[in-house]
mmCIF file of C-alpha atoms in Angstrom:
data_model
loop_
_atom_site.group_PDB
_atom_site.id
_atom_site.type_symbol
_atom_site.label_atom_id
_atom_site.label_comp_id
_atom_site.label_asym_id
_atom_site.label_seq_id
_atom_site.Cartn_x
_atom_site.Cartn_y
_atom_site.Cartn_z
ATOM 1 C CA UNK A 1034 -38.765 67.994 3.641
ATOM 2 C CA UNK A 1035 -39.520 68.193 -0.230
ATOM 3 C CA UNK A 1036 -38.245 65.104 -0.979
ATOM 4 C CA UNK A 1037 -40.063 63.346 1.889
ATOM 5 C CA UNK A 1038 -43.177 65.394 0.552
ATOM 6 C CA UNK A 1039 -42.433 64.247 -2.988
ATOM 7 C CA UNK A 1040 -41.868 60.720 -2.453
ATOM 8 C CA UNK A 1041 -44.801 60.370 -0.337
ATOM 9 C CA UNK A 1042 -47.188 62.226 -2.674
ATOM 10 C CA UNK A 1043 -45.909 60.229 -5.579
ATOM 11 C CA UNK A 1044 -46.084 57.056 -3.884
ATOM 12 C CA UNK A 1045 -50.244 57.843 -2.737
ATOM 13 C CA UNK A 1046 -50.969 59.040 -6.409
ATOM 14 C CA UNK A 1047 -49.542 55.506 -7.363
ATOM 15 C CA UNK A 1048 -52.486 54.484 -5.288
ATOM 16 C CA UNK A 1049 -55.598 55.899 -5.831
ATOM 17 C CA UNK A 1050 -57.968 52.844 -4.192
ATOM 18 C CA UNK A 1051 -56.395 53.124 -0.977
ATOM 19 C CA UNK A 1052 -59.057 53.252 1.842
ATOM 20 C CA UNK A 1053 -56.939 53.712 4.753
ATOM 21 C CA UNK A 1054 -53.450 55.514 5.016
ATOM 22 C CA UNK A 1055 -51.212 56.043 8.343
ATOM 23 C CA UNK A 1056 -48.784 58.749 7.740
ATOM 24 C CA UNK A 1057 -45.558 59.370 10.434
ATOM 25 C CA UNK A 1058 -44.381 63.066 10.321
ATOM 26 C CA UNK A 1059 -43.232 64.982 9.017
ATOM 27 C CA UNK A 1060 -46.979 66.268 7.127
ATOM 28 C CA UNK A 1061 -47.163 68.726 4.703
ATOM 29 C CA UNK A 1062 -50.283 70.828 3.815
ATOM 30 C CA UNK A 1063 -49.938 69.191 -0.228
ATOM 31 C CA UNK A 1064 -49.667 65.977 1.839
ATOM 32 C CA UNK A 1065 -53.136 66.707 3.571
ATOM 33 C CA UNK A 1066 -54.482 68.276 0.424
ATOM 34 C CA UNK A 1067 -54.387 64.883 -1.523
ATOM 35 C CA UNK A 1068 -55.410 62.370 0.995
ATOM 36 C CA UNK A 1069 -58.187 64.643 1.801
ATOM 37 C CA UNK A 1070 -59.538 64.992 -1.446
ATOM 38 C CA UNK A 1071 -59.476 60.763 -2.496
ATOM 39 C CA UNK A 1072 -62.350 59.403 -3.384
ATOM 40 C CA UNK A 1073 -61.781 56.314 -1.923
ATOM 41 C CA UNK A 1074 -60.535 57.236 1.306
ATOM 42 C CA UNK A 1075 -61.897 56.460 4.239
ATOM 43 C CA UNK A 1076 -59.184 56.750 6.779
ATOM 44 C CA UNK A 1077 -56.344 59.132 7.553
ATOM 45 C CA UNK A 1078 -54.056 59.289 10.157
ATOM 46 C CA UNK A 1079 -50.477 61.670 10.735
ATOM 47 C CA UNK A 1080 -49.744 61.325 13.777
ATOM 48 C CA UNK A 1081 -46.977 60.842 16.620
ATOM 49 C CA UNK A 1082 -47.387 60.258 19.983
ATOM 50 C CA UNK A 1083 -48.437 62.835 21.923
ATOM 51 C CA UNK A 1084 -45.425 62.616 24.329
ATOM 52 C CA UNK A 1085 -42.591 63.074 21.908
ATOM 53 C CA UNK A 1086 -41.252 65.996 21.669
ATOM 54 C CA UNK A 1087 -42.157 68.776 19.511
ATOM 55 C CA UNK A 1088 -41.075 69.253 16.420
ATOM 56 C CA UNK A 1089 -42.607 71.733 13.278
ATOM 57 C CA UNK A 1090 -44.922 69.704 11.584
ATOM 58 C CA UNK A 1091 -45.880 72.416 8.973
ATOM 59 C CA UNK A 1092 -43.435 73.740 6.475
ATOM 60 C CA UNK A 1093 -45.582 76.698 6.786
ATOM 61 C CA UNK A 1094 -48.937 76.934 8.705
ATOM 62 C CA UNK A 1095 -49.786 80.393 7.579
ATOM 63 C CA UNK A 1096 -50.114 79.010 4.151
ATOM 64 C CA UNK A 1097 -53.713 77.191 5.156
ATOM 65 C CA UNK A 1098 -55.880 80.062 3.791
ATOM 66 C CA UNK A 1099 -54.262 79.623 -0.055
ATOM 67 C CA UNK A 1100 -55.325 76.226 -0.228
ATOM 68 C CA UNK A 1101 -58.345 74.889 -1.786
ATOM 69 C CA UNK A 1102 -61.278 73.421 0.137
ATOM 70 C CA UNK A 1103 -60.798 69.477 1.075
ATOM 71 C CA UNK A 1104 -63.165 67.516 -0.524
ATOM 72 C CA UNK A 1105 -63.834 64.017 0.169
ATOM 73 C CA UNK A 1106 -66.763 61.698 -0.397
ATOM 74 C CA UNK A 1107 -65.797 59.063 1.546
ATOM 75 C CA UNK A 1108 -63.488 60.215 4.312
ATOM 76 C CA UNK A 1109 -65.062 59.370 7.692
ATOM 77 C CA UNK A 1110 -61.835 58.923 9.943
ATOM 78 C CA UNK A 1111 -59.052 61.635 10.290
ATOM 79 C CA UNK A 1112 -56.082 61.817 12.997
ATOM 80 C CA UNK A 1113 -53.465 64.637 12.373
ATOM 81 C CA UNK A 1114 -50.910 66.305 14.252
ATOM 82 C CA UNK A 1115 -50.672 70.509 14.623
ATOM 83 C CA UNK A 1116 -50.901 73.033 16.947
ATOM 84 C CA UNK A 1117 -54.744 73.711 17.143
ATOM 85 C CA UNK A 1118 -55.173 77.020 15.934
ATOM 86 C CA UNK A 1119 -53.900 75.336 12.440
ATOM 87 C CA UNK A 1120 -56.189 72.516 13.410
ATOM 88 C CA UNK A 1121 -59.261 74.883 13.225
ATOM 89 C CA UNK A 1122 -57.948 76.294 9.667
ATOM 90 C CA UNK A 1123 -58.114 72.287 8.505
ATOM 91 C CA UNK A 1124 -61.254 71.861 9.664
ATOM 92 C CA UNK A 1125 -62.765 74.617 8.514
ATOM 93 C CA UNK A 1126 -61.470 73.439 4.517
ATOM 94 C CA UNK A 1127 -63.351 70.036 4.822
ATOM 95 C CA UNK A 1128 -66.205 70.201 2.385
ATOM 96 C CA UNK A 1129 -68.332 67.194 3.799
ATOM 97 C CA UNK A 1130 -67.405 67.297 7.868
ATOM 98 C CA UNK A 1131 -70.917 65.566 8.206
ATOM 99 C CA UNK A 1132 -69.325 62.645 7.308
ATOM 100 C CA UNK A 1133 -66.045 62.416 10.080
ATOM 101 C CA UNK A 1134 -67.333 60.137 12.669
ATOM 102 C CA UNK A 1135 -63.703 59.778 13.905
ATOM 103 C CA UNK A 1136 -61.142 62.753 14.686
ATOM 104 C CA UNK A 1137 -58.251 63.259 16.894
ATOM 105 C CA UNK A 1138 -56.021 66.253 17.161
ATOM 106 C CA UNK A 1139 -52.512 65.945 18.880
ATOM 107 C CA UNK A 1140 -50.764 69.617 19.122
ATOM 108 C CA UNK A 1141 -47.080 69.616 19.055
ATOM 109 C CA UNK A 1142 -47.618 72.413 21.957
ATOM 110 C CA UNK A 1143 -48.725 73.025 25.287
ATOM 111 C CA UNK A 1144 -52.526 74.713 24.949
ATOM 112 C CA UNK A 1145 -54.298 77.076 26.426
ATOM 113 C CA UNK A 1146 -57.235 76.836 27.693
ATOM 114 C CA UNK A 1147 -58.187 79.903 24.777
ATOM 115 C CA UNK A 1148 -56.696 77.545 22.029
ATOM 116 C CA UNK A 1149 -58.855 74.715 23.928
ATOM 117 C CA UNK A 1150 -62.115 76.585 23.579
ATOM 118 C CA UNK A 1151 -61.493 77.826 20.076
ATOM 119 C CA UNK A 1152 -60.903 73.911 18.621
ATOM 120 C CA UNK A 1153 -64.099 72.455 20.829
ATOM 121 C CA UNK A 1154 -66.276 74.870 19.682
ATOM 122 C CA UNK A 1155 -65.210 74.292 15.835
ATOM 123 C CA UNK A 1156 -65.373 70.570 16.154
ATOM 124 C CA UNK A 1157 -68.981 70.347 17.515
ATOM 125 C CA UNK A 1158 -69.978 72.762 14.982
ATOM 126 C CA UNK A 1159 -68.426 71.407 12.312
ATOM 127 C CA UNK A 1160 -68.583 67.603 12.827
ATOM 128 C CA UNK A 1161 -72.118 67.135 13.397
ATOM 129 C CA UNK A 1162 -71.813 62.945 13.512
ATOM 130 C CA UNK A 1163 -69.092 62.890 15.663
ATOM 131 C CA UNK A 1164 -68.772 59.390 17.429
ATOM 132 C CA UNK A 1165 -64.970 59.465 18.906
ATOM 133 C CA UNK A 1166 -63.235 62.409 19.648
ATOM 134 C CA UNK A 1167 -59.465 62.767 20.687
ATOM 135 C CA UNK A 1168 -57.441 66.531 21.824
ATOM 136 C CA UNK A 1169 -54.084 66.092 23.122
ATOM 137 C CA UNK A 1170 -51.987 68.292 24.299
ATOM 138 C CA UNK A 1171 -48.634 67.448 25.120
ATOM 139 C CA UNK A 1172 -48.964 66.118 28.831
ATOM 140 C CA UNK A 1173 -45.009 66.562 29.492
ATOM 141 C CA UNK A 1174 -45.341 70.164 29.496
ATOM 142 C CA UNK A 1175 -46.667 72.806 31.129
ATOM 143 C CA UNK A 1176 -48.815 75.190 29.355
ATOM 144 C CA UNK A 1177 -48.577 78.089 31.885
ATOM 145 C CA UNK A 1178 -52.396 78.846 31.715
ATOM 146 C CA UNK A 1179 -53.568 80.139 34.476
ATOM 147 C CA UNK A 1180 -57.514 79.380 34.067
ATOM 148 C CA UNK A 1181 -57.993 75.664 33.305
ATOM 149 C CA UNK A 1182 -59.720 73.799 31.211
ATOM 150 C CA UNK A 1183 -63.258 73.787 32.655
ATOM 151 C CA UNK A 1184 -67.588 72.480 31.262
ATOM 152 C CA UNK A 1185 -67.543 76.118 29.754
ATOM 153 C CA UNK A 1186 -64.721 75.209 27.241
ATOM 154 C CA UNK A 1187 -66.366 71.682 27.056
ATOM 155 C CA UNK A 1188 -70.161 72.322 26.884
ATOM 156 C CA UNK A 1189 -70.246 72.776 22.998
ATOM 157 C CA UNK A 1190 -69.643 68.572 22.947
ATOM 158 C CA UNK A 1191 -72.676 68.080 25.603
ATOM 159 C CA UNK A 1192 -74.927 68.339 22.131
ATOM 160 C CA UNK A 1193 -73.235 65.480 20.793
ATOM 161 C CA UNK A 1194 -75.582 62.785 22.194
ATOM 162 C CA UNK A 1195 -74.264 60.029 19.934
ATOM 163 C CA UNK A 1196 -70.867 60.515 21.627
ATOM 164 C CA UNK A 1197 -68.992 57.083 22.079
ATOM 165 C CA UNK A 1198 -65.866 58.013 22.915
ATOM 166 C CA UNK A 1199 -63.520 61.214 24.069
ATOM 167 C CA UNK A 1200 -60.451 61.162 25.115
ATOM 168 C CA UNK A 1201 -58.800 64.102 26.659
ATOM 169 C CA UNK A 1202 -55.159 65.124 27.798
ATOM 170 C CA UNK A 1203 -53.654 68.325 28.920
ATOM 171 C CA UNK A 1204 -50.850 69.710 31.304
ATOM 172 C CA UNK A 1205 -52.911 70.663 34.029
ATOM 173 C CA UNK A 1206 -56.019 68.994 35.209
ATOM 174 C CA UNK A 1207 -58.867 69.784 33.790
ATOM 175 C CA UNK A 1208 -61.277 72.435 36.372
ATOM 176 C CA UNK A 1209 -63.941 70.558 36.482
ATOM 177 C CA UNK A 1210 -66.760 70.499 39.247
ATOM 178 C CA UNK A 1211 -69.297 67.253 40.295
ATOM 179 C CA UNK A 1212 -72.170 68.508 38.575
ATOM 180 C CA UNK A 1213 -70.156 68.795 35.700
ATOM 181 C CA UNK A 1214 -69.688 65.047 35.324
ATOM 182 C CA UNK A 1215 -73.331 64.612 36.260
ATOM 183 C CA UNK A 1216 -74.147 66.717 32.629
ATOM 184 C CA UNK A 1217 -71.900 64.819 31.316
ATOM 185 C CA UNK A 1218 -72.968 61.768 32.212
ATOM 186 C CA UNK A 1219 -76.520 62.434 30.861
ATOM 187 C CA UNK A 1220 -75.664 64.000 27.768
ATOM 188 C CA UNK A 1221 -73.768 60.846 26.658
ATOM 189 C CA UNK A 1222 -76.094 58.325 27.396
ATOM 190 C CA UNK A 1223 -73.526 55.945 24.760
ATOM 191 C CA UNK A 1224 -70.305 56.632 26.175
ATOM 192 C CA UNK A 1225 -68.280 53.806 26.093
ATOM 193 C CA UNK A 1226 -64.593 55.456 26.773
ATOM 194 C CA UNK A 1227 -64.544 58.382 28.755
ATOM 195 C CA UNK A 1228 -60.940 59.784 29.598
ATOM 196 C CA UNK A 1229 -60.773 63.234 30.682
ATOM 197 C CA UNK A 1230 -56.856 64.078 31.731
ATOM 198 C CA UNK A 1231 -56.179 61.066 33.903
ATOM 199 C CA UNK A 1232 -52.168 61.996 33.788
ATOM 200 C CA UNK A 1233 -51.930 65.507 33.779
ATOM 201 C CA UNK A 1234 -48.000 66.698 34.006
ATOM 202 C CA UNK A 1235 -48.966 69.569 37.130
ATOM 203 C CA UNK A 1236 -49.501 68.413 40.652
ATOM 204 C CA UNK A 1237 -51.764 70.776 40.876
ATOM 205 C CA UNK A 1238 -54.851 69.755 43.217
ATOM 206 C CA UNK A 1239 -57.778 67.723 41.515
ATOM 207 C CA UNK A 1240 -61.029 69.605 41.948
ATOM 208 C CA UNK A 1241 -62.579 66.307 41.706
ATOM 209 C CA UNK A 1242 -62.576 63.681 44.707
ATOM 210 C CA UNK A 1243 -63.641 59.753 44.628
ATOM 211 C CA UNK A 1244 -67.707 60.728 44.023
ATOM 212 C CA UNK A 1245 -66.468 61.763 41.210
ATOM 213 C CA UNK A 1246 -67.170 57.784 39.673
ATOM 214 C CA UNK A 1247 -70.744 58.162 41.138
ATOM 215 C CA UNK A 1248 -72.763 60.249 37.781
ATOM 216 C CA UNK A 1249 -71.412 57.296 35.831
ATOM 217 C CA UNK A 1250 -72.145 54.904 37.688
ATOM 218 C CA UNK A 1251 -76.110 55.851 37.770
ATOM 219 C CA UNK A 1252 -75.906 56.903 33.995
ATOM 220 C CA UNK A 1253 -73.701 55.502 31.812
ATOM 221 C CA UNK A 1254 -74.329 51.578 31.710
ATOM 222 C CA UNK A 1255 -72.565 51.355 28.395
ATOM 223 C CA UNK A 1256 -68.783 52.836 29.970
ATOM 224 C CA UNK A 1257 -66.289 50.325 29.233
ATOM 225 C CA UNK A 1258 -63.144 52.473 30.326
ATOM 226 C CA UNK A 1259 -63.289 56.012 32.672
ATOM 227 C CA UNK A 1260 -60.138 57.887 33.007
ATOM 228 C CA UNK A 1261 -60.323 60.203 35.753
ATOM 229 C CA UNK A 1262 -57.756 62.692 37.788
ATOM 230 C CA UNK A 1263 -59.034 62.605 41.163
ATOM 231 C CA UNK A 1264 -58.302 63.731 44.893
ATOM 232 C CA UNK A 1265 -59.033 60.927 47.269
ATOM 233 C CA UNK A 1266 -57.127 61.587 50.253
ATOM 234 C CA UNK A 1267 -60.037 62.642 52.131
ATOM 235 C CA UNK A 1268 -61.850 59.513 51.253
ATOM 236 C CA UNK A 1269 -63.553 57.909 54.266
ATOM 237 C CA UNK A 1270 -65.912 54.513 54.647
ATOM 238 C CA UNK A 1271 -68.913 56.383 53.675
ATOM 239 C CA UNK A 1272 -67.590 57.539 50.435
ATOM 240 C CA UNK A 1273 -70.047 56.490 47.679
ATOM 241 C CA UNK A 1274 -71.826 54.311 49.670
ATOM 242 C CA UNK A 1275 -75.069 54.403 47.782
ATOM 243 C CA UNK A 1276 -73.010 54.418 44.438
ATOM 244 C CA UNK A 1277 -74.512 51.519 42.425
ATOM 245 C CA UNK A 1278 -72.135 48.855 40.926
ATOM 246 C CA UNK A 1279 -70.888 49.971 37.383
ATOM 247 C CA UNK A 1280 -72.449 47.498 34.871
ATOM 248 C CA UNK A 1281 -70.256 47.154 32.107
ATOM 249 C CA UNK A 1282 -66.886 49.140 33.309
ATOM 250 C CA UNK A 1283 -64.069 47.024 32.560
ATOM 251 C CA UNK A 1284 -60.804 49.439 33.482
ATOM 252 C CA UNK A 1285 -60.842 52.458 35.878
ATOM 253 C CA UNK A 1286 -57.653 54.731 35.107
ATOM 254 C CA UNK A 1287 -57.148 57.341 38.056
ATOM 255 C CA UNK A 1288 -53.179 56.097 38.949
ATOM 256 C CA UNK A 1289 -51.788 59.712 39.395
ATOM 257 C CA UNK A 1290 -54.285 60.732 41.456
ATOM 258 C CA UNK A 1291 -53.734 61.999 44.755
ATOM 259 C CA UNK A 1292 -54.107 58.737 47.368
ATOM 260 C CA UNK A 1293 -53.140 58.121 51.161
ATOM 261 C CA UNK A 1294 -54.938 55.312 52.095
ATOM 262 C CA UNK A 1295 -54.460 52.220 50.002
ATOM 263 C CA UNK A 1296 -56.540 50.030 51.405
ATOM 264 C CA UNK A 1297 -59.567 52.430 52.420
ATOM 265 C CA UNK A 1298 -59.500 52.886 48.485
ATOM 266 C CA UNK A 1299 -59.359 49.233 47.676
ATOM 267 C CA UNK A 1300 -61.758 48.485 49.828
ATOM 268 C CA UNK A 1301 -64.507 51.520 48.713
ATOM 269 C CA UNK A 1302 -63.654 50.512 44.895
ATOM 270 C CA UNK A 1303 -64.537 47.157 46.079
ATOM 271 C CA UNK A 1304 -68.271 48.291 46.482
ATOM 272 C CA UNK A 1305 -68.879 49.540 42.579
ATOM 273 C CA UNK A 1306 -66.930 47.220 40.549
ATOM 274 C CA UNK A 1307 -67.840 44.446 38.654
ATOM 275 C CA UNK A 1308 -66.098 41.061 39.253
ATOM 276 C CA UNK A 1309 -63.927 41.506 35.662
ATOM 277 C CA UNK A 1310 -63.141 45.472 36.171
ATOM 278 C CA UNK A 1311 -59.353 46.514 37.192
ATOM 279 C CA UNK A 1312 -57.458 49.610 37.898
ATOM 280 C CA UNK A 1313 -55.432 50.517 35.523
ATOM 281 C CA UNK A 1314 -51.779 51.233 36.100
ATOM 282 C CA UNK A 1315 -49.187 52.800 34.428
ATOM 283 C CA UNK A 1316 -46.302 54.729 35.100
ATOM 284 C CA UNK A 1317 -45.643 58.582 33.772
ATOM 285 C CA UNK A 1318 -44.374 58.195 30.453
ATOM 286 C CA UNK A 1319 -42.985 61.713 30.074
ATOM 287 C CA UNK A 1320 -41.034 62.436 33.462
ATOM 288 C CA UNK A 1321 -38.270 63.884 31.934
ATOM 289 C CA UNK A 1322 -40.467 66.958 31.116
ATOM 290 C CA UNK A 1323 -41.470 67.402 34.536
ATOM 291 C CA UNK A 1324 -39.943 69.043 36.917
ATOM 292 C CA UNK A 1325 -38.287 67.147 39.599
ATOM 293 C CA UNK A 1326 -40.440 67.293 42.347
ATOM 294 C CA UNK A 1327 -43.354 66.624 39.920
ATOM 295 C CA UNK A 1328 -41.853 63.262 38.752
ATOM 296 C CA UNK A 1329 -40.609 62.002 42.369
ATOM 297 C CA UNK A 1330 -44.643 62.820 43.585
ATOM 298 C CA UNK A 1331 -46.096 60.842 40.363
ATOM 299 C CA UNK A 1332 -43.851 57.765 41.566
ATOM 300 C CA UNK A 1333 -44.844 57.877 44.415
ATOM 301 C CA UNK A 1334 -47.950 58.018 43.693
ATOM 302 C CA UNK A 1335 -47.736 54.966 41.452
ATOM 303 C CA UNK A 1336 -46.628 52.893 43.791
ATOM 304 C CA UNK A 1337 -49.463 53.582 46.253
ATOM 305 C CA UNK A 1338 -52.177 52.533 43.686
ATOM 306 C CA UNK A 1339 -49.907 49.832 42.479
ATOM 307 C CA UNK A 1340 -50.572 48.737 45.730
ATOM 308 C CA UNK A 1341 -54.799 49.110 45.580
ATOM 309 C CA UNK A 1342 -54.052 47.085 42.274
ATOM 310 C CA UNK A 1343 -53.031 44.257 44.281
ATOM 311 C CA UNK A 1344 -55.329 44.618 46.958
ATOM 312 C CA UNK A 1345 -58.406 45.174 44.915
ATOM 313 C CA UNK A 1346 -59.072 41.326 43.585
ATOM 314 C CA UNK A 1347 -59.257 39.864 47.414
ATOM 315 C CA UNK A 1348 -61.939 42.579 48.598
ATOM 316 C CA UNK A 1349 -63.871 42.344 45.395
ATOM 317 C CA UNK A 1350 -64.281 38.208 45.860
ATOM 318 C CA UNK A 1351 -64.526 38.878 49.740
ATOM 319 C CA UNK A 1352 -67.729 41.197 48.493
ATOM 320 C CA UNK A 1353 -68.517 38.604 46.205
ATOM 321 C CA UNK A 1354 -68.623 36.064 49.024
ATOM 322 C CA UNK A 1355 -70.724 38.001 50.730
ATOM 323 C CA UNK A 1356 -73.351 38.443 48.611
ATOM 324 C CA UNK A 1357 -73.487 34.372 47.832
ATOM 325 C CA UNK A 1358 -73.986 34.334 51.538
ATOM 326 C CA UNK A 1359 -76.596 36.380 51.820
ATOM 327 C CA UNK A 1360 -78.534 35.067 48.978
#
């Protein structure tokens, strides 16, 4: 670790115009201590995926409170990786947080909805021009939590109206109710990607169900990409039938939620997107953390909205027809 930290140090003092530096772990605090404090930085990322699996990134967290205060003039873009409660103690050093418009956080462990709270509520004090926001905790794992992540833990962000872009993930699906989204919705009139724990690694039940799309659909005419978790087995041909199209929504990612029929689905989707949107489909990345009968439901239901992928292009030109024809 010291000679990685040495190198690395030695190499960035080498370069003191750098603007933009991307940093694999391992991270060091003396590591964070310079980049934060260039002049002519302006964006800093150290960072792994947040499905790897964890490994320290601190050679000694505790040590946060002996450091100095980070100061940077220029510094408007930061991505790191730590366990959140160190995350606060990094935030809390910056000297000029006015001036992050960009920040991610991806823990190396599961967190609970306490660790949740306590990192939300710094951020949106702290970074008062936050445009994109990014908390990740590791999705292969579960966090044992027995409250979930619900608009109480969430509501400090609501007063960030310039709000382009949050991105959420978490073991278990987030607890959140209709109205909820509906706040949402109208507190980020500028939202363009909205992903809030689409692939959670629990099968626990969504709280949400397919009207879940609707708040956004009335609201946000500037959402290029919605990541939900949803439950829309009880789905039925009235399901958000006076949903408006989406204007500008160009990927819908809700492919481990909870589905039975494939075409209902297709078909109600059908109704709200534009002609260029699609579903997006993936597959779980991390099923080795789950357990078993986790992983075997996730495939399964994969290959159900695999299926609504195909199916979704012939009912959207069939509506498509249909309008020509009525016009």
């Amino acid at each position: 670790m010291d000679t990685v930290e040495s190198v690395t140090i030695e190499l960035l003092n080498a370069l003191p115009k750098l603007k933009r530096i991307i940093l694999s772990p391992p991270f060091t605090l003396e590591m964070a201590d310079y980049c934060v404090q260039s002049d002519a930085l302006r964006s800093f990322s150290c960072r792994k995926h947040r499905n790897a699996s964890p490994r320290p990134m601190f050679t000694n967290p505790d040590s946060f409170q002996s450091h100095t205060n980070c100061a940077s003039h220029s510094l408007s873009s930061l991505f790191v990786t730590l366990p959140f409660r160190d995350a606060v103690k990094f935030i809390r050093r910056l000297t000029t947080p006015e001036k992050i418009k960009e920040f991610g956080i991806t823990s190396i462990l599961p967190e609970t909805r306490n660790s949740f709270a306590t990192l939300v509520t710094t951020v949106a004090e702290v970074f008062t021009g936050l445009r994109t926001l990014g908390l990740y905790s590791p999705p292969g794992l579960r966090s044992g939590t027995k409250e979930g992540i619900d608009i109480r833990v969430l509501a400090p962000l609501l007063h960030h109206s310039e709000l382009h872009h949050l991105d959420i993930a978490h073991g278990e699906p987030l607890d959140l109710q209709y109205q909820d989204l509906e706040d949402m919705a109208l507190a980020w009139p500028s939202i363009k990607t909205l992903n809030l724990n689409p692939m959670p690694a629990s099968c626990s039940p969504s709280s949400l169900t397919l009207e879940a799309l609707q708040p956004f659909a009335r609201h946000s005419h500037d959402l290029r990409h919605l990541g939900l978790y949803l439950d829309t087995t009880n789905s039925s041909m009235d399901s958000l039938r006076d949903c408006p199209r989406f204007q500008n929504l160009g990927a819908l990612a809700v492919a481990m939620s909870a589905i039975q029929e494939t075409s209902l689905i297709a078909m109600i989707l059908s109704r709200i997107f534009p002609a260029d949107c699609h579903l997006s489909h993936f597959r779980p990345v991390d099923v080795r953390f789950m357990p078993k009968e986790y992983g075997n439901v996730f495939l399964s239901r994969v290959k159900q909205w695999a299926e609504v992928v195909r199916l979704l292009p012939f009912f959207i030109q069939a509506r498509l027809e249909e309008r020509m024809t009525i016009n």
